Every structure is written in C-alpha cells, then in structure tokens.
Short mmCIF file of C-alpha atoms in Angstrom, two decimals:
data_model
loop_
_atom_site.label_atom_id
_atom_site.label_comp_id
_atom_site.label_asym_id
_atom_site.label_seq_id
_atom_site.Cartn_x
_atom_site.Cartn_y
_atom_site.Cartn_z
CA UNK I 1 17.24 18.97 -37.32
CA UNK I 2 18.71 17.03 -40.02
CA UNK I 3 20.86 19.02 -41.09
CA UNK I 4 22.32 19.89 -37.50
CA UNK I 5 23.03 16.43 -37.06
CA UNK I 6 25.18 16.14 -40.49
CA UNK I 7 26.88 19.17 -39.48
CA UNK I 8 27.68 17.37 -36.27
CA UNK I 9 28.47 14.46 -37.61
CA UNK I 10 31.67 16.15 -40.34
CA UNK I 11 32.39 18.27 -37.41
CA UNK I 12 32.90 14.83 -35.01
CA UNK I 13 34.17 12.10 -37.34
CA UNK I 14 37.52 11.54 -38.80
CA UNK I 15 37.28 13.07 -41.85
CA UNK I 16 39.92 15.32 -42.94
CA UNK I 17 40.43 15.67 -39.29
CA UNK I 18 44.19 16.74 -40.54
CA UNK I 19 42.28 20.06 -42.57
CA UNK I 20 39.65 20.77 -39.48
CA UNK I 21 42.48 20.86 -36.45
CA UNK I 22 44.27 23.50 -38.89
CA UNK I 23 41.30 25.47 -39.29
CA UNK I 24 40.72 25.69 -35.13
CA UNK I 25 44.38 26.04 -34.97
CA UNK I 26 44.67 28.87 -37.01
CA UNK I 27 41.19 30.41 -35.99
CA UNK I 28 42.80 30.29 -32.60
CA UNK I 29 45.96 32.22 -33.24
CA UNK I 30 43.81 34.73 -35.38
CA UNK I 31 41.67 35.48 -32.06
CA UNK I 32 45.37 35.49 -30.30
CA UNK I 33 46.66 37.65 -32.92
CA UNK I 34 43.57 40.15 -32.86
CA UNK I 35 43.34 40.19 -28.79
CA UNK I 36 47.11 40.73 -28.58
CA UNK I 37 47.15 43.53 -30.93
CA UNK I 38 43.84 45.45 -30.26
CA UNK I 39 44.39 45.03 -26.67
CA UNK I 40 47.84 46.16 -26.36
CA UNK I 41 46.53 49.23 -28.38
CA UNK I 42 43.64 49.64 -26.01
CA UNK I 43 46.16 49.81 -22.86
CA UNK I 44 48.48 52.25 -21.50
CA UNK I 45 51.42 50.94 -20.23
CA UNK I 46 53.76 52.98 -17.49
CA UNK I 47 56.38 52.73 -19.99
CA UNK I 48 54.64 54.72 -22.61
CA UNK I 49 53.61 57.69 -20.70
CA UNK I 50 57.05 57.72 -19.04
CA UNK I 51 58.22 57.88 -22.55
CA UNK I 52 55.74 61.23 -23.30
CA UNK I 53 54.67 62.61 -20.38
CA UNK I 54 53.70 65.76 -21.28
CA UNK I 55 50.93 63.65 -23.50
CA UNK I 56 49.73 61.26 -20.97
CA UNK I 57 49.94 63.83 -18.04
CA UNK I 58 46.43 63.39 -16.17
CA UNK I 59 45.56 59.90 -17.44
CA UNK I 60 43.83 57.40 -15.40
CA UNK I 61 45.85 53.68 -15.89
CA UNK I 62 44.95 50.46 -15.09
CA UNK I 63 48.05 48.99 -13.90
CA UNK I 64 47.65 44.86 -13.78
CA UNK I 65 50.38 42.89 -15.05
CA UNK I 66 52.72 41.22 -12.59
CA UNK I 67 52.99 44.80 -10.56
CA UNK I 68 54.79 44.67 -7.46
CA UNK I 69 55.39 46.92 -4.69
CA UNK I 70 58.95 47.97 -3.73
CA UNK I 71 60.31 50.46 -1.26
CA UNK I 72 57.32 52.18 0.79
CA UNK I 73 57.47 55.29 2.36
CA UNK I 74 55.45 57.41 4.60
CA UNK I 75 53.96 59.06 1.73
CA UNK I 76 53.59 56.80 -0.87
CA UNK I 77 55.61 53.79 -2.36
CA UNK I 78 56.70 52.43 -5.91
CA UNK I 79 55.75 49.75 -7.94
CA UNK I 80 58.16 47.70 -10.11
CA UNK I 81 57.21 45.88 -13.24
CA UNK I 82 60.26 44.06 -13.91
CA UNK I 83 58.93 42.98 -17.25
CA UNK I 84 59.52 46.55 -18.49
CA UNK I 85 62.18 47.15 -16.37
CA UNK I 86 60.00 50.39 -15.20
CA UNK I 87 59.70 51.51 -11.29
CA UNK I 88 58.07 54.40 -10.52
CA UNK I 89 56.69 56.19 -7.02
CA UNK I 90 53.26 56.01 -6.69
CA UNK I 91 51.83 58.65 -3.87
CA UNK I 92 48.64 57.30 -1.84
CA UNK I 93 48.21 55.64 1.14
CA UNK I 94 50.65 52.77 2.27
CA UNK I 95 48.40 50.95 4.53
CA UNK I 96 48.21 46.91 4.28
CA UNK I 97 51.27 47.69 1.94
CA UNK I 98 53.89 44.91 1.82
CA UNK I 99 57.37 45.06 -0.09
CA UNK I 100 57.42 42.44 -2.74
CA UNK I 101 53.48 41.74 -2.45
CA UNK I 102 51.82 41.48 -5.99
CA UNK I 103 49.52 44.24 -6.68
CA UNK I 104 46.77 45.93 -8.96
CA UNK I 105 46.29 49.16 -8.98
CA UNK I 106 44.31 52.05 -10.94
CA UNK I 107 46.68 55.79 -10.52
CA UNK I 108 46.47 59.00 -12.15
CA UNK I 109 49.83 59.50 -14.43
CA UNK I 110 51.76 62.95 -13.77
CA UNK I 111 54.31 64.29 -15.92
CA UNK I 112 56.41 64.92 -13.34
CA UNK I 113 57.28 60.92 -13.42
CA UNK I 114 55.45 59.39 -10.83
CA UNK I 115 51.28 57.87 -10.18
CA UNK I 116 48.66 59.33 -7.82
CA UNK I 117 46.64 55.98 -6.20
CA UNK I 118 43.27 56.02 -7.09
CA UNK I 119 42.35 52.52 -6.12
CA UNK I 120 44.33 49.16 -4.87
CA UNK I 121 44.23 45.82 -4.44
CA UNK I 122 46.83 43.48 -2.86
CA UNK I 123 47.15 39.74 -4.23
CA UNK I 124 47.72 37.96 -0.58
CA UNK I 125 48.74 34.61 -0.58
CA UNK I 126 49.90 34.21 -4.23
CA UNK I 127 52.19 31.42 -3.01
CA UNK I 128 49.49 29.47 -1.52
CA UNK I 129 46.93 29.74 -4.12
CA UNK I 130 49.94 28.78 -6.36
CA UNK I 131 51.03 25.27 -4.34
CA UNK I 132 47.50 24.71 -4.29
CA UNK I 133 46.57 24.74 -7.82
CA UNK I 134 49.38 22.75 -8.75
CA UNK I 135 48.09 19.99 -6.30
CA UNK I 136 44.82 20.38 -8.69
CA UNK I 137 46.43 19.86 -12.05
CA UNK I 138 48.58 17.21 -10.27
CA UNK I 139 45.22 15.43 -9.20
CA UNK I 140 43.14 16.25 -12.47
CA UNK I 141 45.66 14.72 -14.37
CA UNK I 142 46.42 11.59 -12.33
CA UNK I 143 43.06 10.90 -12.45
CA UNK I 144 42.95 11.64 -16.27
CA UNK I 145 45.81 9.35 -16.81
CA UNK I 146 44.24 6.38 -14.70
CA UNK I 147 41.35 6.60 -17.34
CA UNK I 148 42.74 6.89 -20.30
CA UNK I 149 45.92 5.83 -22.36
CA UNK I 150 47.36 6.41 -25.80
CA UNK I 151 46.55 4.00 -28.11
CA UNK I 152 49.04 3.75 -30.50
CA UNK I 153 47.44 1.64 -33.23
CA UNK I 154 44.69 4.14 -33.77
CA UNK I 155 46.88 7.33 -32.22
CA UNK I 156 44.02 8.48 -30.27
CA UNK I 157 43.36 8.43 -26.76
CA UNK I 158 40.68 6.07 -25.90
CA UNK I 159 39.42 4.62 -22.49
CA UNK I 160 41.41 2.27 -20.58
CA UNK I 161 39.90 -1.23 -20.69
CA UNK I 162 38.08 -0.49 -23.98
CA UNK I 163 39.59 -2.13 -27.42
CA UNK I 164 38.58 -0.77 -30.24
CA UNK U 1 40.17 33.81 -10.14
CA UNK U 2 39.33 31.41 -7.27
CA UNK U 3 42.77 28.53 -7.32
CA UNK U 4 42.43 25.88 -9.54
CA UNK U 5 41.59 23.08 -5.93
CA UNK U 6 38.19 24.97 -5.53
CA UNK U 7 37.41 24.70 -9.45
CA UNK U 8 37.87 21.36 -9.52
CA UNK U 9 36.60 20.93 -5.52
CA UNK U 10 33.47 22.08 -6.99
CA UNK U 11 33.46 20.30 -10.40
CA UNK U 12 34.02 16.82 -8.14
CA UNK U 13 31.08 17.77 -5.60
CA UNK U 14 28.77 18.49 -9.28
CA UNK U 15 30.04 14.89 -11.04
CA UNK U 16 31.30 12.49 -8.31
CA UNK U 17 27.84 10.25 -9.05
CA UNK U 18 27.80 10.65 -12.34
CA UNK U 19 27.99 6.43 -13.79
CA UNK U 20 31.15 7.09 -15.89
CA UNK U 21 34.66 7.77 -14.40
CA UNK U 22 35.99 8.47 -17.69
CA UNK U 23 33.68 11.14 -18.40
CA UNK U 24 34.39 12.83 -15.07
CA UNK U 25 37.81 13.05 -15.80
CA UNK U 26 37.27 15.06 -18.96
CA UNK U 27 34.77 17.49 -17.41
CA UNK U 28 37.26 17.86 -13.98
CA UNK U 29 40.25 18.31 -16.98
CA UNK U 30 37.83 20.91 -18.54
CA UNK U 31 37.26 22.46 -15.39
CA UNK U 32 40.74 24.05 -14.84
CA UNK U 33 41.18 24.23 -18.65
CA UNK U 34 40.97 27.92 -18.77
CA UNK U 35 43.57 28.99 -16.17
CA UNK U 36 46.09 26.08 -17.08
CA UNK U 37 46.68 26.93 -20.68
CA UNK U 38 46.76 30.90 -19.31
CA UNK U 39 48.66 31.29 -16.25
CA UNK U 40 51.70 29.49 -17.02
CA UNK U 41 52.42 32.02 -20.16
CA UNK U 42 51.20 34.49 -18.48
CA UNK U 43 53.33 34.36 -15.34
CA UNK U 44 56.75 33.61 -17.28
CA UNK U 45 55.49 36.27 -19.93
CA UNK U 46 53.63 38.90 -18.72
CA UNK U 47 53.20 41.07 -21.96
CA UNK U 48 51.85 38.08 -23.39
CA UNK U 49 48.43 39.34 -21.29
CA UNK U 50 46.30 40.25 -24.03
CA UNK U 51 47.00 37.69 -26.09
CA UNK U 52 46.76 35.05 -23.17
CA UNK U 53 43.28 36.82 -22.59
CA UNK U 54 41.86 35.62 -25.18
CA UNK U 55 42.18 32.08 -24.01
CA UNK U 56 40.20 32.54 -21.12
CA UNK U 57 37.01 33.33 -23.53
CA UNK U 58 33.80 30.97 -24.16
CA UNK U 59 34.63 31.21 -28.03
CA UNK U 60 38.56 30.75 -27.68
CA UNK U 61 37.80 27.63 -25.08
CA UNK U 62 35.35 26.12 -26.78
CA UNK U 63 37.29 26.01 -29.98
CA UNK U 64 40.12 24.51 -27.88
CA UNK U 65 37.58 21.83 -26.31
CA UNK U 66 36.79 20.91 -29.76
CA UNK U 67 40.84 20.50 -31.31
CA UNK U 68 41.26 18.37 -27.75
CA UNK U 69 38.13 16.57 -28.63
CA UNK U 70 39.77 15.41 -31.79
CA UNK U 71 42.63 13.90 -30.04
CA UNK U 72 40.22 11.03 -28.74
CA UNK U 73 38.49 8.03 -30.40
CA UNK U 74 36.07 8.45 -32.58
CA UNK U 75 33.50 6.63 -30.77
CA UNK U 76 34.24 9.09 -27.44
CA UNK U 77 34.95 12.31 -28.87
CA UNK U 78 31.26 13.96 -29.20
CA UNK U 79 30.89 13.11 -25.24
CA UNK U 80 34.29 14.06 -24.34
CA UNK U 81 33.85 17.31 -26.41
CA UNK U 82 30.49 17.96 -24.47
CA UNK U 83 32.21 16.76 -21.12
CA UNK U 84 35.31 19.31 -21.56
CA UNK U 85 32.70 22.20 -22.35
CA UNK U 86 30.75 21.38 -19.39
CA UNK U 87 33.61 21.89 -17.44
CA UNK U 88 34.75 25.18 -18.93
CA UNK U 89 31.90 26.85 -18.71
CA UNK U 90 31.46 25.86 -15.28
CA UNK U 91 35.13 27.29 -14.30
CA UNK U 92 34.09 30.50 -16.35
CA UNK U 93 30.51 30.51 -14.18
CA UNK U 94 32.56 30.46 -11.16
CA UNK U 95 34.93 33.10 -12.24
CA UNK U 96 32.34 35.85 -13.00
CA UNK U 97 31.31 36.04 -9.49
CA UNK U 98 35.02 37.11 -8.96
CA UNK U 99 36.24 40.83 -8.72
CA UNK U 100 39.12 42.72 -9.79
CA UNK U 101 40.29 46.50 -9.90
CA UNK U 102 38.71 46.67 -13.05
CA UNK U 103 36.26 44.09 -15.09
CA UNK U 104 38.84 41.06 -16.60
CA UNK U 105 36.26 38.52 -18.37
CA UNK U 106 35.04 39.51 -22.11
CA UNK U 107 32.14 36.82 -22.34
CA UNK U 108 31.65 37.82 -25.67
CA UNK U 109 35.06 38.33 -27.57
CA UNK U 110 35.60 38.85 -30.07
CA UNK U 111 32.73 40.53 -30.70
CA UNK U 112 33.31 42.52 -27.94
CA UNK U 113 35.44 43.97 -25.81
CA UNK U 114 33.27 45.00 -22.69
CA UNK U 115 33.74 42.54 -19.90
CA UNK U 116 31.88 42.11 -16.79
CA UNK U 117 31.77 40.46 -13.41
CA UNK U 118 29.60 40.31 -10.42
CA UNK U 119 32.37 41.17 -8.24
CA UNK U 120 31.51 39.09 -4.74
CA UNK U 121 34.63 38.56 -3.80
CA UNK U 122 38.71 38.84 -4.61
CA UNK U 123 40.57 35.85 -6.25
CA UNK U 124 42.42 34.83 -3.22
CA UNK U 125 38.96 35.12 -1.42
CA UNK U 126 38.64 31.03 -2.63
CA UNK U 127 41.72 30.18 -0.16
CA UNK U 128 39.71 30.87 2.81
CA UNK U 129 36.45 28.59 1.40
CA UNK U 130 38.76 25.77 0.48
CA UNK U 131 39.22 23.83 3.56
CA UNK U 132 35.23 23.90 3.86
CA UNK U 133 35.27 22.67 0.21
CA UNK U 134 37.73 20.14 1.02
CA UNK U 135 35.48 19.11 3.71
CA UNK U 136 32.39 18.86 2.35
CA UNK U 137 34.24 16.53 -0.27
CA UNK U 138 35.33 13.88 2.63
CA UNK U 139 31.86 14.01 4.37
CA UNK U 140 30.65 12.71 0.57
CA UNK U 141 32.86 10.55 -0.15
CA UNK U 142 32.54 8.90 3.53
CA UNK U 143 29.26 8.87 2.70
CA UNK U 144 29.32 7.10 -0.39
CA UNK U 145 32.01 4.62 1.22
CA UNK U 146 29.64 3.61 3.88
CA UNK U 147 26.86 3.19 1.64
CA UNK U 148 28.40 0.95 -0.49
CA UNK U 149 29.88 -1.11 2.51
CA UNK U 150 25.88 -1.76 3.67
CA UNK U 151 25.42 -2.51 -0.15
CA UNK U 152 28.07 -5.06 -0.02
#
C-alpha cells in the first residue's frame, strides 16, 4: 500500500514534470502511430479495390468515413467520399435515401466498379446534433473558465479565489 | 455517439450537488473529453480515422487526463486527475449503449482490437431524449432554487 502511494505521489508531484509530460506525450503518439497504421491496414477502402478489382471482387466493406449519398436512382444510388475523391453506384434499395445525407454503409465490392447494399444507416440530423454540441463545449468551458484561471506566477491553473 | 448536450446533460444531473464547483467543472470538461479532441480532426480529416480512434480509448484518455492533470496546481491535480477520469469514463459508459453498422469502441486497445457495443440505439437517437434531459435539469435546478430560498 506503501508503495502505491509513492508511486502516486512521483506520478502527481512536480518532479521532472518536464520528463513525465514527454513520456505521456510520446506514449500517446505511439498508440496514434500504431492505431493509424494497423488500422488503416485492417480496412479496405473503396479506393483500393477500385484500384484492383479483379482482387477485391466479392469483398464485404465497411464503408464509414464521412460517406455521403449523391444522385439516387430507382435502382440504387452512389456514395461520394470526397476525401478520396471516389464515387461509386451502389445497387440496393433507395428508401429513406436523401441526396447529401451522411451515411454508413456495409456493400459487397464487384469488379465491375460498383457496391451491392448489404446494410445502411442514415446519420439524420447531423446539423443539429452538431449546433448542439457546440452549445455544450461552449457551456463546459464557460463554466470551466468561471472556476479557474491561469496563474502566471506558478504557470498552472489553479482555482479562482485560492492563492497559493 | 449521443451529442455532446446529453453527455454533459447527464454528467450535470450525476454532480450538480456535489460541495465543490471546481471539481464539477473538471468532471463536466472530462465528460465531453473524448469526442472534443476526436471529432474536430476527424471531420476536417477524415483519413485521420484510425488514428483519431485511438483517442476515444480508456488507455489513450486516461493518459490524456493525466498530461491535463499536470497542467494544474500541485495541490489540485490528484482530484482534478480523478475528476477528469470520472467524467471520461462516464461519456465512454454512455457511448457503449450506442450502435453503429458495425462495432466502433475498442475498450481494450491496444491490446486489442475487438470492439463492442450494446447497440440500444443510433447516435442521433440522443436528439430526441434531449429536450426531456434538458427538462429534467430545470425541474432540479428549480428545485434546488426554491429550497435554498426557504433556507434563506
């Protein structure tokens, strides 16, 4: 129990506090580094099987990332991801379908260049949820600023109406 | 995810009696940690997705709780660290009763990959609770006015 506490206690006081924000900092960007890289690995992008068809011809993708849906049609209609400057037609059912509505979607790839919907789900109100989440962070952080300042003597924040 | 005005909605109703305001502000400020250090980058930067993941993960979070601990006073910073967890870990609580096309949260990264969720209901699904949220808010804090008016 000892011991936890004088772990606690280096972890929490100002010791080399310089060398212990660089070690989080960089432990961070490690997990960054390894989630960016495995995980890009792990996924199949549009773009990719577009670029070998033949390859990825009968794969099931999980299409996520800022997806949206353009022109429908009575058979089907196409996504954009304007990231990767990719569209493609996607053939399923259009019902509940909006132009421009955010989407995620799982599809079966064909070489032939376009998806086959297996499964979809329409982000409504994006805008909304958006407005209202800044009104959040706009409260959270008036109400984190009313509590605390900067004090500049110590450079640490500290509670308002406390002197240290 | 449900918006960031129902995290914190719900993170007020959990701390509004707690004795010390500036404690509440750290654990509403932890409360919509996760999605404000994600969404932004992710949004302007969509390929950044995997890497913005990782961010939204108990380990990743806490060690972020702990570098934003160290920008406080000494004196403050073990209950501010514990106050900022709190708060995490309630928005990620919240979150895994969300579902998406496929499984999003990896609760144990990186030491693994699999993520789960109990899937009761969309992300936008939050929109349509908030204005009972909001509500049940007022009703407390009228309550908590009037009681302290037949205090005073």
């Amino acid at each position: 129990m000892d011991r936890i506490k004088v772990v606690i206690d280096i972890v929490f006081d100002n010791r080399k506090m310089a060398m212990k924000m660089l070690i989080i900092i960089v432990t961070i960007a490690i997990l960054i580094t390894y989630g960016h890289l495995v995980g890009n690995h792990k996924e199949l992008s549009i773009k990719e099987c577009l670029e070998a068809p033949e390859k990825y011809d009968g794969t099931l993708l999980v299409i996520k990332k800022e997806t949206k849906i353009g022109n429908i049609y009575g058979d089907g209609f196409e996504i954009v991801q304007p990231y990767d400057n990719v569209t493609i037609f996607v053939s399923g059912d259009t019902t509940g379908l909006i132009k421009n509505a955010y989407v995620t979607l799982t599809a079966t790839f064909h070489k032939e260049g376009y998806l086959e919907l297996y499964s979809i789900h329409v982000h409504k109100h994006r805008r909304v949820k958006f407005i209202v989440s800044v009104v959040a962070v706009i409260i959270v952080f008036a109400n984190f600023i009313r509590w605390f300042k900067f004090d500049v003597h110590h450079k640490r924040l500290t509670e308002r109406c406390q002197t240290y | 995810m449900p918006d960031l005005l129902t995290h914190f909605s719900v993170a007020y109703l959990l701390r509004r009696n707690a004795k010390t305001p500036h404690l509440r502000a750290t654990f509403y400020l932890g409360a919509i940690l996760p999605d404000i250090v994600t969404h932004p980058v992710y949004i302007l930067y969509p390929k950044a997705f995997w890497a913005i993941t990782v961010l939204h993960t108990p380990v990743a979070l806490t060690l972020l709780c702990l570098l934003i601990s160290y920008i406080f006073h000494n004196s403050i910073r073990k209950i501010v660290f514990v106050n900022l967890t709190l708060g995490v870990y309630l928005h990620l609580f919240m979150d895994l009763f969300q579902k998406h096309i496929t499984p999003e949260y990896m609760w144990l990264f990186p030491f693994s990959w699999k993520a789960y969720e109990i899937g009761l209901f969309w992300p936008e699904a939050s929109l349509y609770a908030l204005p009972f949220v909001i509500a049940i808010v007022m009703i407390m804090e009228f309550i908590i006015w009037i009681r302290q008016r037949c205090m005073n």
